[in-house]
């Protein structure tokens, strides 16, 4: 006799990231299975690295769990926020046996960290306000989808992708070409172009996952940064 299909009550969570709404579900065994199969293939090819693993994580463990919303519209921080939320509703808030080497005495420490603890997760929403660069130029930025950012993305390209509107001498400019933008930027003074780049960084969303802990050996304060540890997201 064939086994029946397990009928579970679907647990979902709704997340608002700026003007975007996402509905997600927890990971299922089939999601983990698909991920593990492809992770094994990567290992055999000796091609596994942080970026490949993150890409695999998105394709096999994240996208199948998004009931509503398009993750490819999110910037990098928004995408990681979805991953963190998925991890929490799938396998819980606790991360056990986080190992760090003390910055003072050099001895190894092992800690249990709860993502639910106040201050561990810090997410800053993207800011769509208008930034004034000088008396003539103001700009409004937009989120840059993480899919559009590559390792070789140059600063000009990054700025072009991140600008929604330029207001120059009272006139609003949108949907301009890359060539037009480069010509505009080439004739901008250094002080203003530097402020443009700084304003984009200020407007961008950010996600930090950090915890301050005391060394078990010397009591020195150490900061554990989980945000760049891809393995932390895995089931």
mmCIF file of C-alpha atoms in Angstrom:
data_model
loop_
_atom_site.group_PDB
_atom_site.id
_atom_site.type_symbol
_atom_site.label_atom_id
_atom_site.label_comp_id
_atom_site.label_asym_id
_atom_site.label_seq_id
_atom_site.Cartn_x
_atom_site.Cartn_y
_atom_site.Cartn_z
ATOM 1 C CA UNK A 1 0.000 0.000 0.000
ATOM 2 C CA UNK A 2 1.301 3.412 -0.961
ATOM 3 C CA UNK A 3 1.911 5.911 1.807
ATOM 4 C CA UNK A 4 -0.395 8.900 1.909
ATOM 5 C CA UNK A 5 0.846 12.444 1.420
ATOM 6 C CA UNK A 6 1.271 14.116 4.785
ATOM 7 C CA UNK A 7 -1.261 16.895 5.181
ATOM 8 C CA UNK A 8 0.236 19.552 7.422
ATOM 9 C CA UNK A 9 -1.389 22.783 8.428
ATOM 10 C CA UNK A 10 0.585 25.371 6.485
ATOM 11 C CA UNK A 11 2.316 27.868 8.761
ATOM 12 C CA UNK A 12 3.071 31.165 7.068
ATOM 13 C CA UNK A 13 4.601 34.472 8.059
ATOM 14 C CA UNK A 14 4.027 37.869 6.467
ATOM 15 C CA UNK A 15 6.976 40.256 6.216
ATOM 16 C CA UNK A 16 6.934 43.893 5.094
ATOM 17 C CA UNK A 17 10.166 45.235 3.602
ATOM 18 C CA UNK A 18 9.544 48.825 2.605
ATOM 19 C CA UNK A 19 6.700 48.816 0.062
ATOM 20 C CA UNK A 20 7.106 45.091 -0.643
ATOM 21 C CA UNK A 21 5.062 42.357 1.007
ATOM 22 C CA UNK A 22 6.289 38.778 1.410
ATOM 23 C CA UNK A 23 4.507 35.673 2.638
ATOM 24 C CA UNK A 24 6.809 32.772 3.444
ATOM 25 C CA UNK A 25 6.450 29.196 4.677
ATOM 26 C CA UNK A 26 8.918 27.041 6.658
ATOM 27 C CA UNK A 27 11.386 24.749 4.942
ATOM 28 C CA UNK A 28 10.175 21.253 4.181
ATOM 29 C CA UNK A 29 12.235 18.094 4.013
ATOM 30 C CA UNK A 30 12.093 18.147 0.213
ATOM 31 C CA UNK A 31 13.654 21.630 0.218
ATOM 32 C CA UNK A 32 16.542 20.431 2.366
ATOM 33 C CA UNK A 33 16.899 17.291 0.232
ATOM 34 C CA UNK A 34 17.154 19.289 -3.003
ATOM 35 C CA UNK A 35 19.670 21.605 -1.385
ATOM 36 C CA UNK A 36 21.825 18.790 -0.004
ATOM 37 C CA UNK A 37 21.917 16.946 -3.341
ATOM 38 C CA UNK A 38 23.198 19.996 -5.187
ATOM 39 C CA UNK A 39 25.576 20.960 -2.378
ATOM 40 C CA UNK A 40 27.134 17.484 -2.650
ATOM 41 C CA UNK A 41 27.557 17.925 -6.398
ATOM 42 C CA UNK A 42 29.270 21.260 -5.814
ATOM 43 C CA UNK A 43 31.649 19.686 -3.318
ATOM 44 C CA UNK A 44 32.556 16.921 -5.740
ATOM 45 C CA UNK A 45 33.422 19.468 -8.395
ATOM 46 C CA UNK A 46 35.543 21.348 -5.843
ATOM 47 C CA UNK A 47 33.696 24.530 -6.754
ATOM 48 C CA UNK A 48 32.019 25.246 -3.456
ATOM 49 C CA UNK A 49 32.625 28.719 -2.068
ATOM 50 C CA UNK A 50 30.617 31.335 -0.191
ATOM 51 C CA UNK A 51 28.953 32.854 -3.257
ATOM 52 C CA UNK A 52 28.092 29.513 -4.844
ATOM 53 C CA UNK A 53 26.673 28.288 -1.556
ATOM 54 C CA UNK A 54 24.596 31.423 -1.119
ATOM 55 C CA UNK A 55 23.244 31.116 -4.660
ATOM 56 C CA UNK A 56 22.329 27.501 -3.992
ATOM 57 C CA UNK A 57 20.675 28.493 -0.729
ATOM 58 C CA UNK A 58 18.456 31.013 -2.520
ATOM 59 C CA UNK A 59 17.434 28.673 -5.338
ATOM 60 C CA UNK A 60 16.741 25.534 -3.283
ATOM 61 C CA UNK A 61 15.775 26.712 0.213
ATOM 62 C CA UNK A 62 14.419 30.235 -0.219
ATOM 63 C CA UNK A 63 12.489 30.629 -3.464
ATOM 64 C CA UNK A 64 10.356 27.464 -2.970
ATOM 65 C CA UNK A 65 9.200 28.829 0.418
ATOM 66 C CA UNK A 66 8.031 32.221 -0.811
ATOM 67 C CA UNK A 67 4.264 32.064 -1.290
ATOM 68 C CA UNK A 68 3.880 35.727 -2.162
ATOM 69 C CA UNK A 69 6.465 38.291 -3.239
ATOM 70 C CA UNK A 70 9.449 38.294 -5.601
ATOM 71 C CA UNK A 71 12.766 38.001 -3.778
ATOM 72 C CA UNK A 72 14.657 39.072 -6.910
ATOM 73 C CA UNK A 73 13.221 42.580 -6.439
ATOM 74 C CA UNK A 74 15.034 42.923 -3.109
ATOM 75 C CA UNK A 75 18.458 44.347 -2.476
ATOM 76 C CA UNK A 76 21.116 42.220 -0.783
ATOM 77 C CA UNK A 77 20.136 43.161 2.770
ATOM 78 C CA UNK A 78 16.437 42.543 2.110
ATOM 79 C CA UNK A 79 17.204 39.141 0.620
ATOM 80 C CA UNK A 80 19.242 38.183 3.683
ATOM 81 C CA UNK A 81 16.439 39.387 5.966
ATOM 82 C CA UNK A 82 14.076 36.934 4.244
ATOM 83 C CA UNK A 83 16.627 34.149 4.741
ATOM 84 C CA UNK A 84 16.917 34.936 8.461
ATOM 85 C CA UNK A 85 13.123 34.948 8.883
ATOM 86 C CA UNK A 86 12.881 31.629 7.056
ATOM 87 C CA UNK A 87 15.571 30.119 9.230
ATOM 88 C CA UNK A 88 13.730 31.230 12.379
ATOM 89 C CA UNK A 89 10.293 29.875 11.443
ATOM 90 C CA UNK A 90 11.801 26.654 10.065
ATOM 91 C CA UNK A 91 14.308 25.537 12.694
ATOM 92 C CA UNK A 92 14.057 28.119 15.468
ATOM 93 C CA UNK A 93 15.802 31.213 16.797
ATOM 94 C CA UNK A 94 18.644 29.469 18.613
ATOM 95 C CA UNK A 95 22.127 28.972 17.176
ATOM 96 C CA UNK A 96 24.139 26.533 19.243
ATOM 97 C CA UNK A 97 27.879 26.090 19.624
ATOM 98 C CA UNK A 98 28.997 29.285 17.897
ATOM 99 C CA UNK A 99 32.785 29.070 18.108
ATOM 100 C CA UNK A 100 35.008 32.169 18.303
ATOM 101 C CA UNK A 101 38.624 32.882 19.162
ATOM 102 C CA UNK A 102 39.044 35.600 21.791
ATOM 103 C CA UNK A 103 40.612 38.776 20.431
ATOM 104 C CA UNK A 104 42.558 39.199 23.683
ATOM 105 C CA UNK A 105 43.757 35.808 24.944
ATOM 106 C CA UNK A 106 43.358 33.849 21.708
ATOM 107 C CA UNK A 107 41.510 30.964 23.362
ATOM 108 C CA UNK A 108 38.493 29.310 21.785
ATOM 109 C CA UNK A 109 35.007 29.912 23.140
ATOM 110 C CA UNK A 110 31.674 28.287 22.374
ATOM 111 C CA UNK A 111 28.384 30.142 22.846
ATOM 112 C CA UNK A 112 24.675 29.612 22.258
ATOM 113 C CA UNK A 113 23.014 32.642 20.676
ATOM 114 C CA UNK A 114 19.310 33.418 20.303
ATOM 115 C CA UNK A 115 18.268 35.502 17.299
ATOM 116 C CA UNK A 116 15.193 36.487 19.294
ATOM 117 C CA UNK A 117 17.308 38.363 21.819
ATOM 118 C CA UNK A 118 16.927 42.133 21.641
ATOM 119 C CA UNK A 119 19.629 43.824 19.596
ATOM 120 C CA UNK A 120 21.023 40.712 17.897
ATOM 121 C CA UNK A 121 19.268 41.397 14.582
ATOM 122 C CA UNK A 122 19.356 44.977 13.334
ATOM 123 C CA UNK A 123 17.637 45.775 10.019
ATOM 124 C CA UNK A 124 17.493 49.265 8.510
ATOM 125 C CA UNK A 125 14.902 49.932 5.812
ATOM 126 C CA UNK A 126 15.846 51.595 2.538
ATOM 127 C CA UNK A 127 15.307 55.363 2.626
ATOM 128 C CA UNK A 128 13.507 56.885 -0.378
ATOM 129 C CA UNK A 129 13.818 60.522 0.724
ATOM 130 C CA UNK A 130 15.389 63.159 -1.529
ATOM 131 C CA UNK A 131 19.062 63.866 -0.787
ATOM 132 C CA UNK A 132 20.389 67.339 -1.519
ATOM 133 C CA UNK A 133 23.924 67.224 -2.953
ATOM 134 C CA UNK A 134 24.372 70.948 -3.571
ATOM 135 C CA UNK A 135 22.263 73.990 -4.475
ATOM 136 C CA UNK A 136 21.579 72.646 -7.976
ATOM 137 C CA UNK A 137 21.465 68.859 -7.626
ATOM 138 C CA UNK A 138 19.263 66.575 -5.531
ATOM 139 C CA UNK A 139 18.681 62.842 -5.934
ATOM 140 C CA UNK A 140 16.286 60.125 -4.885
ATOM 141 C CA UNK A 141 17.571 56.554 -4.743
ATOM 142 C CA UNK A 142 15.960 53.161 -5.327
ATOM 143 C CA UNK A 143 16.833 49.672 -4.169
ATOM 144 C CA UNK A 144 19.261 47.757 -6.362
ATOM 145 C CA UNK A 145 18.098 44.145 -6.763
ATOM 146 C CA UNK A 146 20.811 41.780 -5.550
ATOM 147 C CA UNK A 147 20.592 39.927 -8.878
ATOM 148 C CA UNK A 148 21.998 42.970 -10.672
ATOM 149 C CA UNK A 149 25.120 43.282 -8.520
ATOM 150 C CA UNK A 150 28.117 41.310 -9.776
ATOM 151 C CA UNK A 151 31.686 41.018 -8.542
ATOM 152 C CA UNK A 152 32.872 43.260 -11.363
ATOM 153 C CA UNK A 153 30.149 45.923 -10.988
ATOM 154 C CA UNK A 154 31.931 49.271 -11.259
ATOM 155 C CA UNK A 155 31.078 52.314 -9.141
ATOM 156 C CA UNK A 156 29.524 54.138 -12.116
ATOM 157 C CA UNK A 157 27.237 51.160 -12.748
ATOM 158 C CA UNK A 158 26.356 50.891 -9.064
ATOM 159 C CA UNK A 159 25.395 54.561 -8.873
ATOM 160 C CA UNK A 160 23.409 54.345 -12.112
ATOM 161 C CA UNK A 161 21.442 51.334 -10.889
ATOM 162 C CA UNK A 162 20.740 53.000 -7.542
ATOM 163 C CA UNK A 163 19.390 56.371 -8.736
ATOM 164 C CA UNK A 164 15.655 56.716 -9.243
ATOM 165 C CA UNK A 165 15.517 60.466 -9.903
ATOM 166 C CA UNK A 166 17.893 63.373 -10.373
ATOM 167 C CA UNK A 167 16.593 66.886 -9.785
ATOM 168 C CA UNK A 168 18.830 69.389 -11.518
ATOM 169 C CA UNK A 169 18.061 73.105 -11.305
ATOM 170 C CA UNK A 170 14.456 72.317 -10.417
ATOM 171 C CA UNK A 171 13.828 69.850 -13.268
ATOM 172 C CA UNK A 172 13.234 66.168 -12.523
ATOM 173 C CA UNK A 173 14.995 63.546 -14.647
ATOM 174 C CA UNK A 174 14.033 59.862 -14.667
ATOM 175 C CA UNK A 175 14.594 56.893 -16.970
ATOM 176 C CA UNK A 176 17.804 58.369 -18.385
ATOM 177 C CA UNK A 177 20.324 56.219 -20.233
ATOM 178 C CA UNK A 178 23.563 55.021 -18.740
ATOM 179 C CA UNK A 179 25.509 57.107 -21.265
ATOM 180 C CA UNK A 180 23.568 60.218 -20.286
ATOM 181 C CA UNK A 181 24.244 59.535 -16.607
ATOM 182 C CA UNK A 182 27.963 59.008 -17.186
ATOM 183 C CA UNK A 183 28.203 62.291 -19.065
ATOM 184 C CA UNK A 184 26.354 64.018 -16.218
ATOM 185 C CA UNK A 185 28.614 62.442 -13.590
ATOM 186 C CA UNK A 186 31.819 63.148 -15.553
ATOM 187 C CA UNK A 187 31.105 66.860 -15.341
ATOM 188 C CA UNK A 188 30.276 66.791 -11.629
ATOM 189 C CA UNK A 189 32.855 68.177 -9.198
ATOM 190 C CA UNK A 190 34.621 65.663 -6.945
ATOM 191 C CA UNK A 191 33.025 66.970 -3.749
ATOM 192 C CA UNK A 192 29.510 66.464 -5.118
ATOM 193 C CA UNK A 193 30.214 63.048 -6.650
ATOM 194 C CA UNK A 194 31.665 61.881 -3.338
ATOM 195 C CA UNK A 195 28.533 63.096 -1.558
ATOM 196 C CA UNK A 196 26.424 61.241 -4.135
ATOM 197 C CA UNK A 197 28.177 57.949 -3.348
ATOM 198 C CA UNK A 198 27.960 58.564 0.407
ATOM 199 C CA UNK A 199 24.248 59.393 0.163
ATOM 200 C CA UNK A 200 23.524 56.130 -1.655
ATOM 201 C CA UNK A 201 25.254 54.208 1.140
ATOM 202 C CA UNK A 202 23.266 56.163 3.728
ATOM 203 C CA UNK A 203 19.974 55.464 1.922
ATOM 204 C CA UNK A 204 20.644 51.748 1.437
ATOM 205 C CA UNK A 205 19.123 49.123 3.693
ATOM 206 C CA UNK A 206 21.389 47.138 5.987
ATOM 207 C CA UNK A 207 21.220 43.965 8.044
ATOM 208 C CA UNK A 208 23.494 43.216 10.983
ATOM 209 C CA UNK A 209 23.416 40.048 13.079
ATOM 210 C CA UNK A 210 25.797 40.584 15.974
ATOM 211 C CA UNK A 211 26.138 39.617 19.606
ATOM 212 C CA UNK A 212 28.565 40.881 22.238
ATOM 213 C CA UNK A 213 29.906 38.084 24.467
ATOM 214 C CA UNK A 214 32.488 37.807 27.237
ATOM 215 C CA UNK A 215 35.394 35.422 26.836
ATOM 216 C CA UNK A 216 34.951 32.471 29.166
ATOM 217 C CA UNK A 217 38.685 32.560 29.963
ATOM 218 C CA UNK A 218 39.672 36.225 30.345
ATOM 219 C CA UNK A 219 36.290 38.042 30.401
ATOM 220 C CA UNK A 220 37.272 40.257 27.441
ATOM 221 C CA UNK A 221 34.329 41.533 25.388
ATOM 222 C CA UNK A 222 34.140 39.973 21.907
ATOM 223 C CA UNK A 223 31.689 40.697 19.118
ATOM 224 C CA UNK A 224 30.284 37.739 17.213
ATOM 225 C CA UNK A 225 29.252 38.686 13.667
ATOM 226 C CA UNK A 226 26.880 36.099 12.204
ATOM 227 C CA UNK A 227 25.885 38.174 9.205
ATOM 228 C CA UNK A 228 28.699 36.957 6.960
ATOM 229 C CA UNK A 229 28.574 33.307 8.012
ATOM 230 C CA UNK A 230 26.610 31.591 5.257
ATOM 231 C CA UNK A 231 26.559 28.271 7.115
ATOM 232 C CA UNK A 232 24.576 29.906 9.911
ATOM 233 C CA UNK A 233 21.560 30.123 7.594
ATOM 234 C CA UNK A 234 21.552 26.420 6.754
ATOM 235 C CA UNK A 235 19.164 23.852 8.232
#
